[in-house]
mmCIF file of C-alpha atoms in Angstrom:
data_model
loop_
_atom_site.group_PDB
_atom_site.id
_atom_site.type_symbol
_atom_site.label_atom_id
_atom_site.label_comp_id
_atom_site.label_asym_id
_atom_site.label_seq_id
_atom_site.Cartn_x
_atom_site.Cartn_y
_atom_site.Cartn_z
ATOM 1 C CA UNK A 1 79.323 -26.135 62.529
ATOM 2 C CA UNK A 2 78.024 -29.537 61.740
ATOM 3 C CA UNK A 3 79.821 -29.620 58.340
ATOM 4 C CA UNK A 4 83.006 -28.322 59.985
ATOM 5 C CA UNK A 5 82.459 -31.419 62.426
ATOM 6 C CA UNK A 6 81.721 -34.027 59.709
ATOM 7 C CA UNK A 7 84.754 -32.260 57.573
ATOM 8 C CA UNK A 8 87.633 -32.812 60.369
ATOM 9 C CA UNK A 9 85.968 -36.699 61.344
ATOM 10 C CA UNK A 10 85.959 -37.817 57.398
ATOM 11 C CA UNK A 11 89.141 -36.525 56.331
ATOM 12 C CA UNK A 12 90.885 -38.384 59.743
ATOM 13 C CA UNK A 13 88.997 -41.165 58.685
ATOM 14 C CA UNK A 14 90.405 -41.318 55.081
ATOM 15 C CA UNK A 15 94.086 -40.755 56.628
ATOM 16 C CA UNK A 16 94.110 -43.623 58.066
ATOM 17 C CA UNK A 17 92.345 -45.635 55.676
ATOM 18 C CA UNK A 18 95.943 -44.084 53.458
ATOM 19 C CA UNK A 19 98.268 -45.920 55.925
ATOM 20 C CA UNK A 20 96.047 -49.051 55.910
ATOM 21 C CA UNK A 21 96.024 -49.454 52.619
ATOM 22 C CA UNK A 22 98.547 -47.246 50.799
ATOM 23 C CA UNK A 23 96.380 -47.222 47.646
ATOM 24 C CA UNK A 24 96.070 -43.445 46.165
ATOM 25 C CA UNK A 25 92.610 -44.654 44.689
ATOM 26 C CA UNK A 26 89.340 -43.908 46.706
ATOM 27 C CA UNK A 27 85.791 -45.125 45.815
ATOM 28 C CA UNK A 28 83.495 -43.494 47.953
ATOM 29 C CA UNK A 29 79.843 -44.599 48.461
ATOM 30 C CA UNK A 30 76.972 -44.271 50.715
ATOM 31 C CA UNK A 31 75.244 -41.167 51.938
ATOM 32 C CA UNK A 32 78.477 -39.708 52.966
ATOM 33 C CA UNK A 33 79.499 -39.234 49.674
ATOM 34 C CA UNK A 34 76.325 -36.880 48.587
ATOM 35 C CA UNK A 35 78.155 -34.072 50.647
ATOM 36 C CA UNK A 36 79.653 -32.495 47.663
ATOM 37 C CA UNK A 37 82.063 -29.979 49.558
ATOM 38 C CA UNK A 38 83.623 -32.572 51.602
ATOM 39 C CA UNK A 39 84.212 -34.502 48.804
ATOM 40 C CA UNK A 40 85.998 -31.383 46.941
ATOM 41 C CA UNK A 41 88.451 -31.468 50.040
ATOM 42 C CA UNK A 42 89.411 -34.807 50.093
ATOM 43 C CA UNK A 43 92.633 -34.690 47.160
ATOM 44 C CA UNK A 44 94.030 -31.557 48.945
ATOM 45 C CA UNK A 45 93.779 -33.086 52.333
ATOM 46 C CA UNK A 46 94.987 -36.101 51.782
ATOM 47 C CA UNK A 47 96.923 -38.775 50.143
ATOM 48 C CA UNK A 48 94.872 -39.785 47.679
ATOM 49 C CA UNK A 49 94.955 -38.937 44.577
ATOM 50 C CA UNK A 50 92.218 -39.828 42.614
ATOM 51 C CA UNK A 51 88.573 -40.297 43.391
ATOM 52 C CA UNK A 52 85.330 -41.864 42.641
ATOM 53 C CA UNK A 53 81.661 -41.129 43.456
ATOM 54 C CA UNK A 54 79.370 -42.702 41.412
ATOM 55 C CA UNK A 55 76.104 -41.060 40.008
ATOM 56 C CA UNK A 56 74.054 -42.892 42.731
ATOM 57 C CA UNK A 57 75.948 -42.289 45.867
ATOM 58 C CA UNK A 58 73.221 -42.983 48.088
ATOM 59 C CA UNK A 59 71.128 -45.975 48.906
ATOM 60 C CA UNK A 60 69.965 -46.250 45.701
ATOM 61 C CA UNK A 61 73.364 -47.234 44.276
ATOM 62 C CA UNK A 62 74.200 -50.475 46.620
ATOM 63 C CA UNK A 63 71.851 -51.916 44.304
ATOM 64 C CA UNK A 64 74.390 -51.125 41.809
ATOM 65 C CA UNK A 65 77.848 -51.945 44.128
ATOM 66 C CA UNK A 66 76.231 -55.164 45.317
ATOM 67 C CA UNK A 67 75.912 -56.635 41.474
ATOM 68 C CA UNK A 68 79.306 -55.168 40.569
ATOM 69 C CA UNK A 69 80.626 -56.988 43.915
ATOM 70 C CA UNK A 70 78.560 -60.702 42.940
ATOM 71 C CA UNK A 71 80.706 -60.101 39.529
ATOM 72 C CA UNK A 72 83.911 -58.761 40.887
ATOM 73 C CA UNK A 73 83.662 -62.259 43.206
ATOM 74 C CA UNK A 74 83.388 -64.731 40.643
ATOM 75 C CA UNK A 75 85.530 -63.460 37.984
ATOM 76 C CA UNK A 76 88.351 -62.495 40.957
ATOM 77 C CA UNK A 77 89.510 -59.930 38.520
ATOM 78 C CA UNK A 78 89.819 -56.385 38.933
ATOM 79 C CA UNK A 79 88.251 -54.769 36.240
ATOM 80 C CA UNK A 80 86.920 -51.274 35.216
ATOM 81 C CA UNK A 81 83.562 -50.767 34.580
ATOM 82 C CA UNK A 82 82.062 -46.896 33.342
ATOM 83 C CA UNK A 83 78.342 -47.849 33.424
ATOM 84 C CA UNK A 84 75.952 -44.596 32.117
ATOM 85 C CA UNK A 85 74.190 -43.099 34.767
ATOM 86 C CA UNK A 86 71.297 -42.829 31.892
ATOM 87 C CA UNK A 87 69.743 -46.250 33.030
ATOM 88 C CA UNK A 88 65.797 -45.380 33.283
ATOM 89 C CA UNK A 89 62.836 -45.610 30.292
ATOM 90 C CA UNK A 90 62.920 -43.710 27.132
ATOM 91 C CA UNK A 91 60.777 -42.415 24.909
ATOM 92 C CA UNK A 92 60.360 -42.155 21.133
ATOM 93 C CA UNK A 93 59.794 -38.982 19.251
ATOM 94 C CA UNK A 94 56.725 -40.845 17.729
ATOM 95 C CA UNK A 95 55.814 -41.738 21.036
ATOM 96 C CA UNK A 96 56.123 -37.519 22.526
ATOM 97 C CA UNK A 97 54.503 -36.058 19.359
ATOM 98 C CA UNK A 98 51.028 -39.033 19.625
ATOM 99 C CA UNK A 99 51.298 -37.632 23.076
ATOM 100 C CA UNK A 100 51.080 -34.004 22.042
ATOM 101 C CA UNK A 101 48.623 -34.175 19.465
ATOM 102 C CA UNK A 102 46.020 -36.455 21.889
ATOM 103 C CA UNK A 103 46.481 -33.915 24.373
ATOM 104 C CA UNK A 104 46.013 -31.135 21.886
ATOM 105 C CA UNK A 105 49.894 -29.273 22.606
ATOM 106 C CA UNK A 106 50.699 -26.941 20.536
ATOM 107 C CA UNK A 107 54.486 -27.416 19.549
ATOM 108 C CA UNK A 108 56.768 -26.437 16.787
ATOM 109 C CA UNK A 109 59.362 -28.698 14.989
ATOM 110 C CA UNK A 110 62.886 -27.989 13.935
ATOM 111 C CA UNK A 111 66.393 -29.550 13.173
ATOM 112 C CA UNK A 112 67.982 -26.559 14.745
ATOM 113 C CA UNK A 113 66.325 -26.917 18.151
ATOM 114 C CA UNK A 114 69.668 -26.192 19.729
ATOM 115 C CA UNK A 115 70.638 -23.085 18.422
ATOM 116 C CA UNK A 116 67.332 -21.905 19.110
ATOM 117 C CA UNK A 117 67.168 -23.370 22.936
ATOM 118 C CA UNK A 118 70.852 -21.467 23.058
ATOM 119 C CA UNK A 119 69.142 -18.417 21.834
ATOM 120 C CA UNK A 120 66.583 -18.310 24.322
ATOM 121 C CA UNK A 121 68.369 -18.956 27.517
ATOM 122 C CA UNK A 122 70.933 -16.112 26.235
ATOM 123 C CA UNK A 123 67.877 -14.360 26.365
ATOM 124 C CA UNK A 124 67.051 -15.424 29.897
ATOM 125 C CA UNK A 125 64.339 -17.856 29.330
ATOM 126 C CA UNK A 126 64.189 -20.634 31.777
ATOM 127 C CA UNK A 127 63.956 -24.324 29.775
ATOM 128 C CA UNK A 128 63.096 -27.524 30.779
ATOM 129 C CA UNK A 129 65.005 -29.904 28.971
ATOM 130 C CA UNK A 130 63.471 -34.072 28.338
ATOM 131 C CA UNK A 131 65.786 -36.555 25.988
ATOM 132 C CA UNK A 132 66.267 -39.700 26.100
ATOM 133 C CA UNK A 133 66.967 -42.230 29.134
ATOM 134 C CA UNK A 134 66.451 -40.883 32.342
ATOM 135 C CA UNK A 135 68.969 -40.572 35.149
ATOM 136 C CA UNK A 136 69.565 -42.770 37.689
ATOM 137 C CA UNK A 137 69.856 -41.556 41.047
ATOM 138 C CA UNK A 138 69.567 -37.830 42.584
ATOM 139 C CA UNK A 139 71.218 -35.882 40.251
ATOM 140 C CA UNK A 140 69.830 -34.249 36.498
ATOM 141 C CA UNK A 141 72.800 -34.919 34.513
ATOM 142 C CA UNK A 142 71.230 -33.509 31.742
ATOM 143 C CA UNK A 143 68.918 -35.503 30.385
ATOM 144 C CA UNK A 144 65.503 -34.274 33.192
ATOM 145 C CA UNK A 145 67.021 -31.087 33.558
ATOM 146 C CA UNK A 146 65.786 -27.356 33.875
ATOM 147 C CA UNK A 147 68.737 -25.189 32.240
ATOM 148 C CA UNK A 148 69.088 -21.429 31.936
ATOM 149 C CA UNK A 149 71.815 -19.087 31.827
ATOM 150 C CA UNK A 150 74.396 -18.915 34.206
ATOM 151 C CA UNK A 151 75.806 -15.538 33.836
ATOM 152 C CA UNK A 152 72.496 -13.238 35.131
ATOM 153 C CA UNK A 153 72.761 -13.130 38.690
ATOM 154 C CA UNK A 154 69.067 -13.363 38.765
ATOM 155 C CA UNK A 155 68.332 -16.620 37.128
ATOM 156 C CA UNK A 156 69.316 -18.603 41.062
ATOM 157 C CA UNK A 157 66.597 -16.176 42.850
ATOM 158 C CA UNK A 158 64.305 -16.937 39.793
ATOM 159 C CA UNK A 159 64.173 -20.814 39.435
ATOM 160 C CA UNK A 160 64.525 -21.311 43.159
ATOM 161 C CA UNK A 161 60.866 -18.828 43.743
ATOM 162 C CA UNK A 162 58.929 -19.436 40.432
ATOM 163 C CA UNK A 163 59.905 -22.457 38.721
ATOM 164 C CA UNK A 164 60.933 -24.874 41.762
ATOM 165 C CA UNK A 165 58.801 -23.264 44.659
ATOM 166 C CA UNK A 166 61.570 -23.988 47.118
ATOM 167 C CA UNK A 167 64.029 -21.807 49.261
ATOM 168 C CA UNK A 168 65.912 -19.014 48.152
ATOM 169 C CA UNK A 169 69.628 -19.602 49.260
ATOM 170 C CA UNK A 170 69.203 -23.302 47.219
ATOM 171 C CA UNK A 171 72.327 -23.529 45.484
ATOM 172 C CA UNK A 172 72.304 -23.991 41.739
ATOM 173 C CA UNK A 173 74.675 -26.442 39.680
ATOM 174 C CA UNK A 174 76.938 -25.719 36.357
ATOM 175 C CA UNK A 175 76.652 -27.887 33.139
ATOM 176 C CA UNK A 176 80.164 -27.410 31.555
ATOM 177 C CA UNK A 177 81.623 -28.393 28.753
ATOM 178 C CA UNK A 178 84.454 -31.381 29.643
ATOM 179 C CA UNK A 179 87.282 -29.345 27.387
ATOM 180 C CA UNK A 180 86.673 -26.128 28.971
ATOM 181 C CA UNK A 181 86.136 -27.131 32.542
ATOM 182 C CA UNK A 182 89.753 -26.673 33.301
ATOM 183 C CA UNK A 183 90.033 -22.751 32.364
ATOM 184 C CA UNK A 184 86.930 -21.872 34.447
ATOM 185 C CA UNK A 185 87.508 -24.305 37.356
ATOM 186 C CA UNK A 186 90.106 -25.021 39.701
ATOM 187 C CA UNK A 187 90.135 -28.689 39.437
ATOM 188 C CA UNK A 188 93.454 -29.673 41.374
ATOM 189 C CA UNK A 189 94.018 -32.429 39.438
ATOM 190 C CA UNK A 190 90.501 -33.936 40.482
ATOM 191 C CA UNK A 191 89.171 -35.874 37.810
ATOM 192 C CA UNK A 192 85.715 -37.635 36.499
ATOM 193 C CA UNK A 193 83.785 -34.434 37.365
ATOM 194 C CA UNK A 194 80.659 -35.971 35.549
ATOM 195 C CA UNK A 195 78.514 -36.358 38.273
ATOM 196 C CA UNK A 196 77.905 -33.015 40.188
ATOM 197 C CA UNK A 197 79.306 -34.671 43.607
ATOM 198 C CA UNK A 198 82.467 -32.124 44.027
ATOM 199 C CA UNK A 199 82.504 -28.880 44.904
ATOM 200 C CA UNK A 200 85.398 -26.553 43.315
ATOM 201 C CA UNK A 201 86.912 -23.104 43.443
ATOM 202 C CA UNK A 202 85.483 -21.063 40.501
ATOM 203 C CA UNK A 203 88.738 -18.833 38.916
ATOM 204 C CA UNK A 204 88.919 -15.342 39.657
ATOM 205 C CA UNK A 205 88.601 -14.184 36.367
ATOM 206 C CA UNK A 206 84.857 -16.230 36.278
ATOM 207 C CA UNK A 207 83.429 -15.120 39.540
ATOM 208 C CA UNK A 208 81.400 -12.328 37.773
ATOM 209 C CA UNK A 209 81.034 -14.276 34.350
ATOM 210 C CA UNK A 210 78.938 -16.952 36.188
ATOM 211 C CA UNK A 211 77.427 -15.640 39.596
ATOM 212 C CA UNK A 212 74.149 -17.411 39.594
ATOM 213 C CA UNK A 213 76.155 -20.994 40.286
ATOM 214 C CA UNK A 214 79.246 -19.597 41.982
ATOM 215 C CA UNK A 215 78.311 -20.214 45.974
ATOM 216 C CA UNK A 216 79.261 -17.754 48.851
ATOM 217 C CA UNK A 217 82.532 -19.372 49.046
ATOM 218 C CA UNK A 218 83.580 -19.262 45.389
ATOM 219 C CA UNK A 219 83.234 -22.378 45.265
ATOM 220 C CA UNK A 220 80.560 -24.468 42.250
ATOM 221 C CA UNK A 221 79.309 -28.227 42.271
ATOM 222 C CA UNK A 222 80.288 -28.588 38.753
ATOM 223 C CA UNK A 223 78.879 -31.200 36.487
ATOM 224 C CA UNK A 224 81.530 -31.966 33.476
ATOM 225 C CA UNK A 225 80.190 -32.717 29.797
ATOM 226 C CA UNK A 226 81.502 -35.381 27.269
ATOM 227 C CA UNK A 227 80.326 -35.499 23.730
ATOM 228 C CA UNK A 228 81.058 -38.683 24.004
ATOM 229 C CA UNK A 229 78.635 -39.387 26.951
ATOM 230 C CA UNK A 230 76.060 -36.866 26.137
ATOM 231 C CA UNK A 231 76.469 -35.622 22.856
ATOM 232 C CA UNK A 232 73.128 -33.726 23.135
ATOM 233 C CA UNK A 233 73.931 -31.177 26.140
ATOM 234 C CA UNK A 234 77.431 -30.686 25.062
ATOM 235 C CA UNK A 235 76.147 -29.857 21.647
ATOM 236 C CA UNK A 236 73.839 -27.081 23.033
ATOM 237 C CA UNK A 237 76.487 -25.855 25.686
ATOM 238 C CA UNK A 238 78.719 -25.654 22.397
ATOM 239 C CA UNK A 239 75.876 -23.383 20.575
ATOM 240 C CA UNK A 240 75.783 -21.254 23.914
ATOM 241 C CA UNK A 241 79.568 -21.243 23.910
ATOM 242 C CA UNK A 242 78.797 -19.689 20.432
ATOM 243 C CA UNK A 243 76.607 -17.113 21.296
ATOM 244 C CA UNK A 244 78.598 -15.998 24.654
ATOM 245 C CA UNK A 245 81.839 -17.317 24.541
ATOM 246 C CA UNK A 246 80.315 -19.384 27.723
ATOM 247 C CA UNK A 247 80.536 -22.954 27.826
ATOM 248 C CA UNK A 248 78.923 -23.238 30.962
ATOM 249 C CA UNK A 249 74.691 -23.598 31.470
ATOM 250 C CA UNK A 250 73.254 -24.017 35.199
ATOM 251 C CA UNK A 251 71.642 -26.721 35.363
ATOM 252 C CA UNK A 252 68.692 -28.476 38.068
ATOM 253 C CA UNK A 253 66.679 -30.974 38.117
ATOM 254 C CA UNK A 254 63.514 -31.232 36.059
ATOM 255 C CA UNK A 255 60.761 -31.185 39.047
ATOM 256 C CA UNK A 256 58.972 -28.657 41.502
ATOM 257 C CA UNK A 257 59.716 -28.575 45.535
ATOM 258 C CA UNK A 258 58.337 -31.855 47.088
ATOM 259 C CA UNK A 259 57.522 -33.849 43.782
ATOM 260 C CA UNK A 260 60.468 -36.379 42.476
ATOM 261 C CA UNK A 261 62.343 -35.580 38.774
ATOM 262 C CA UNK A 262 59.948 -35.883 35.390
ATOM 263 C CA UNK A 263 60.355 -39.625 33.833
ATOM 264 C CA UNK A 264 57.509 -39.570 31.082
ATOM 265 C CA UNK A 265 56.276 -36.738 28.476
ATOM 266 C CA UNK A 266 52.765 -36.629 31.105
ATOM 267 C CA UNK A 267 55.224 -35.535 34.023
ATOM 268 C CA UNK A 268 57.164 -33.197 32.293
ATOM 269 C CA UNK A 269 53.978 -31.631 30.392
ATOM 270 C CA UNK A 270 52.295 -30.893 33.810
ATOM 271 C CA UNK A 271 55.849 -29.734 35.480
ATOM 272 C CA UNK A 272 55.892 -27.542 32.779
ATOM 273 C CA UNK A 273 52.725 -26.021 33.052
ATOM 274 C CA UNK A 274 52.423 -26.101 37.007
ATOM 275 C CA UNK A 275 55.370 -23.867 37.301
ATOM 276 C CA UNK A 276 56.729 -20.808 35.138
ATOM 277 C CA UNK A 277 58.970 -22.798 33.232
ATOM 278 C CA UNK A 278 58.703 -20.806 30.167
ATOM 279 C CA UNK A 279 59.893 -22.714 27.468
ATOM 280 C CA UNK A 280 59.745 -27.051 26.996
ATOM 281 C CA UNK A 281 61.975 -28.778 24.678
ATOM 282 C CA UNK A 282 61.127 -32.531 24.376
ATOM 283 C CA UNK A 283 62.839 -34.937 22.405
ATOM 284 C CA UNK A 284 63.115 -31.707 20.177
ATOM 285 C CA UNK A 285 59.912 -30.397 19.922
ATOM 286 C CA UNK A 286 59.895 -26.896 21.395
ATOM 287 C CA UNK A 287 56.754 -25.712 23.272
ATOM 288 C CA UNK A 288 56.281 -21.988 24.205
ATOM 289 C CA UNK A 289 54.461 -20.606 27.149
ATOM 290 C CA UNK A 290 53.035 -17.416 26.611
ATOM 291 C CA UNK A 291 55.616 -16.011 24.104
ATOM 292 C CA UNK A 292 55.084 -14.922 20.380
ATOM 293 C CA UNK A 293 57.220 -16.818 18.150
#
């Protein structure tokens, strides 16, 4: 009832904001914008045509919008500016495998680590996945995430009671790649997907193909992929693509219930064995938790 409320206030809101201004552009910040099926509704129920919500849609990113604005002021230009939501540390593959070895890790090494991460989530291994900078802001796009397989209807009751310790009806998200999104999803035109803060009917023919991140509603807060952007993920959604003729994986953040997402090798060693996370890829090196490879 309370999202019906907030629904019918927001989308009166943005109506008139249309007459005010008669721009079909929207930026929307603030902690308004981290309700992800409002924000689905907004291009169908109104005038605008295009929006924006950035990767940090809460407090965090004013920090962001008030630098942006300082710039914007002095210039008095209207410009365009894609910053990366991967803004936080990273960490060398020197820097993981000194880790590993002082901490006595067992890990294996290969080129191929993608095709063999595809393999196992195929398989229905859960992975927790650690590359390069970290996000900024509440959502794992890919970089702190825990992937698995989308398709086993299973996988959202698993992570939700063994991996992440939280509640069962927790919704998960889909990693897709950006080429394909528009033959699984029902995008409406909507565009710059990137950033898991829209929620979008999943096509009929795809309901059953990817149940464990298709909500009640048949509906999915979908998180586009660009080689470009992150070449990484899209290349092992394309190896999964491979083995299933899926390019989707579902993807969550890289933590347990009550603790924030991994930043350094430590967290994401001790996330990894504090839950039943079953297999670790960092930086590439794959590490195997009770399984015989």
């Amino acid at each position: 009832s309370v999202q019906v409320v907030f629904e019918k206030i927001l989308i009166q809101l943005l109506r008139n904001l249309y007459k005010i201004t008669k721009k079909n552009k929207l930026v929307i910040n603030g902690g308004t914008a981290m309700n992800c099926l409002a924000n689905g509704k907004i291009v169908s129920q109104t005038d605008f045509q295009d929006i924006y919500v950035s990767f940090a849609p809460g407090d965090l990113g004013s920090s962001i919008g008030s630098v942006l604005f300082n710039i914007a002021s002095r210039s008095k230009k209207v410009f365009r500016c894609d910053i990366s939501p991967y803004l936080g540390p990273s960490f060398t593959k020197n820097e993981v495998k000194n880790y590993l070895r002082s901490n006595k890790i067992k890990f294996s090494e290969s080129k191929n680590y993608h095709k063999i991460v595809a393999r196992l989530i195929s398989q229905g291994y859960v992975v927790g996945w650690f590359f390069d900078r970290m996000e900024f802001g509440e959502r794992a796009l890919g970089n702190r995430s825990i992937l698995a397989d989308p398709r086993k209807p299973e996988t959202l009751e698993k992570i939700n009671k063994t991996v992440k310790f939280r509640e069962s009806f927790r919704p998960l998200a889909p990693a897709v790649k950006e080429e394909c999104a528009e033959s699984i999803f029902i995008l409406e035109n909507q565009k710059n997907l990137y950033f898991m803060d829209r929620t979008v009917k999943v096509k009929k023919n795809w309901l059953k193909k990817i149940p464990s991140v298709t909500h009640k509603d048949q509906s999915s807060r979908i998180q586009m992929v660009s080689k470009k952007t992150n070449k990484n993920l899209w290349t092992l959604l394309d190896e999964f693509e491979l083995l299933t003729d899926t390019p989707v994986l579902v993807n969550t953040s890289f933590n347990i219930n009550g603790e924030p997402i991994v930043c350094t090798p430590k967290d994401a060693i001790n996330t990894f064995f504090n839950s039943s996370l079953e297999v670790l890829c960092i930086e590439g090196f794959l590490i195997y938790k009770n399984l015989n490879f």
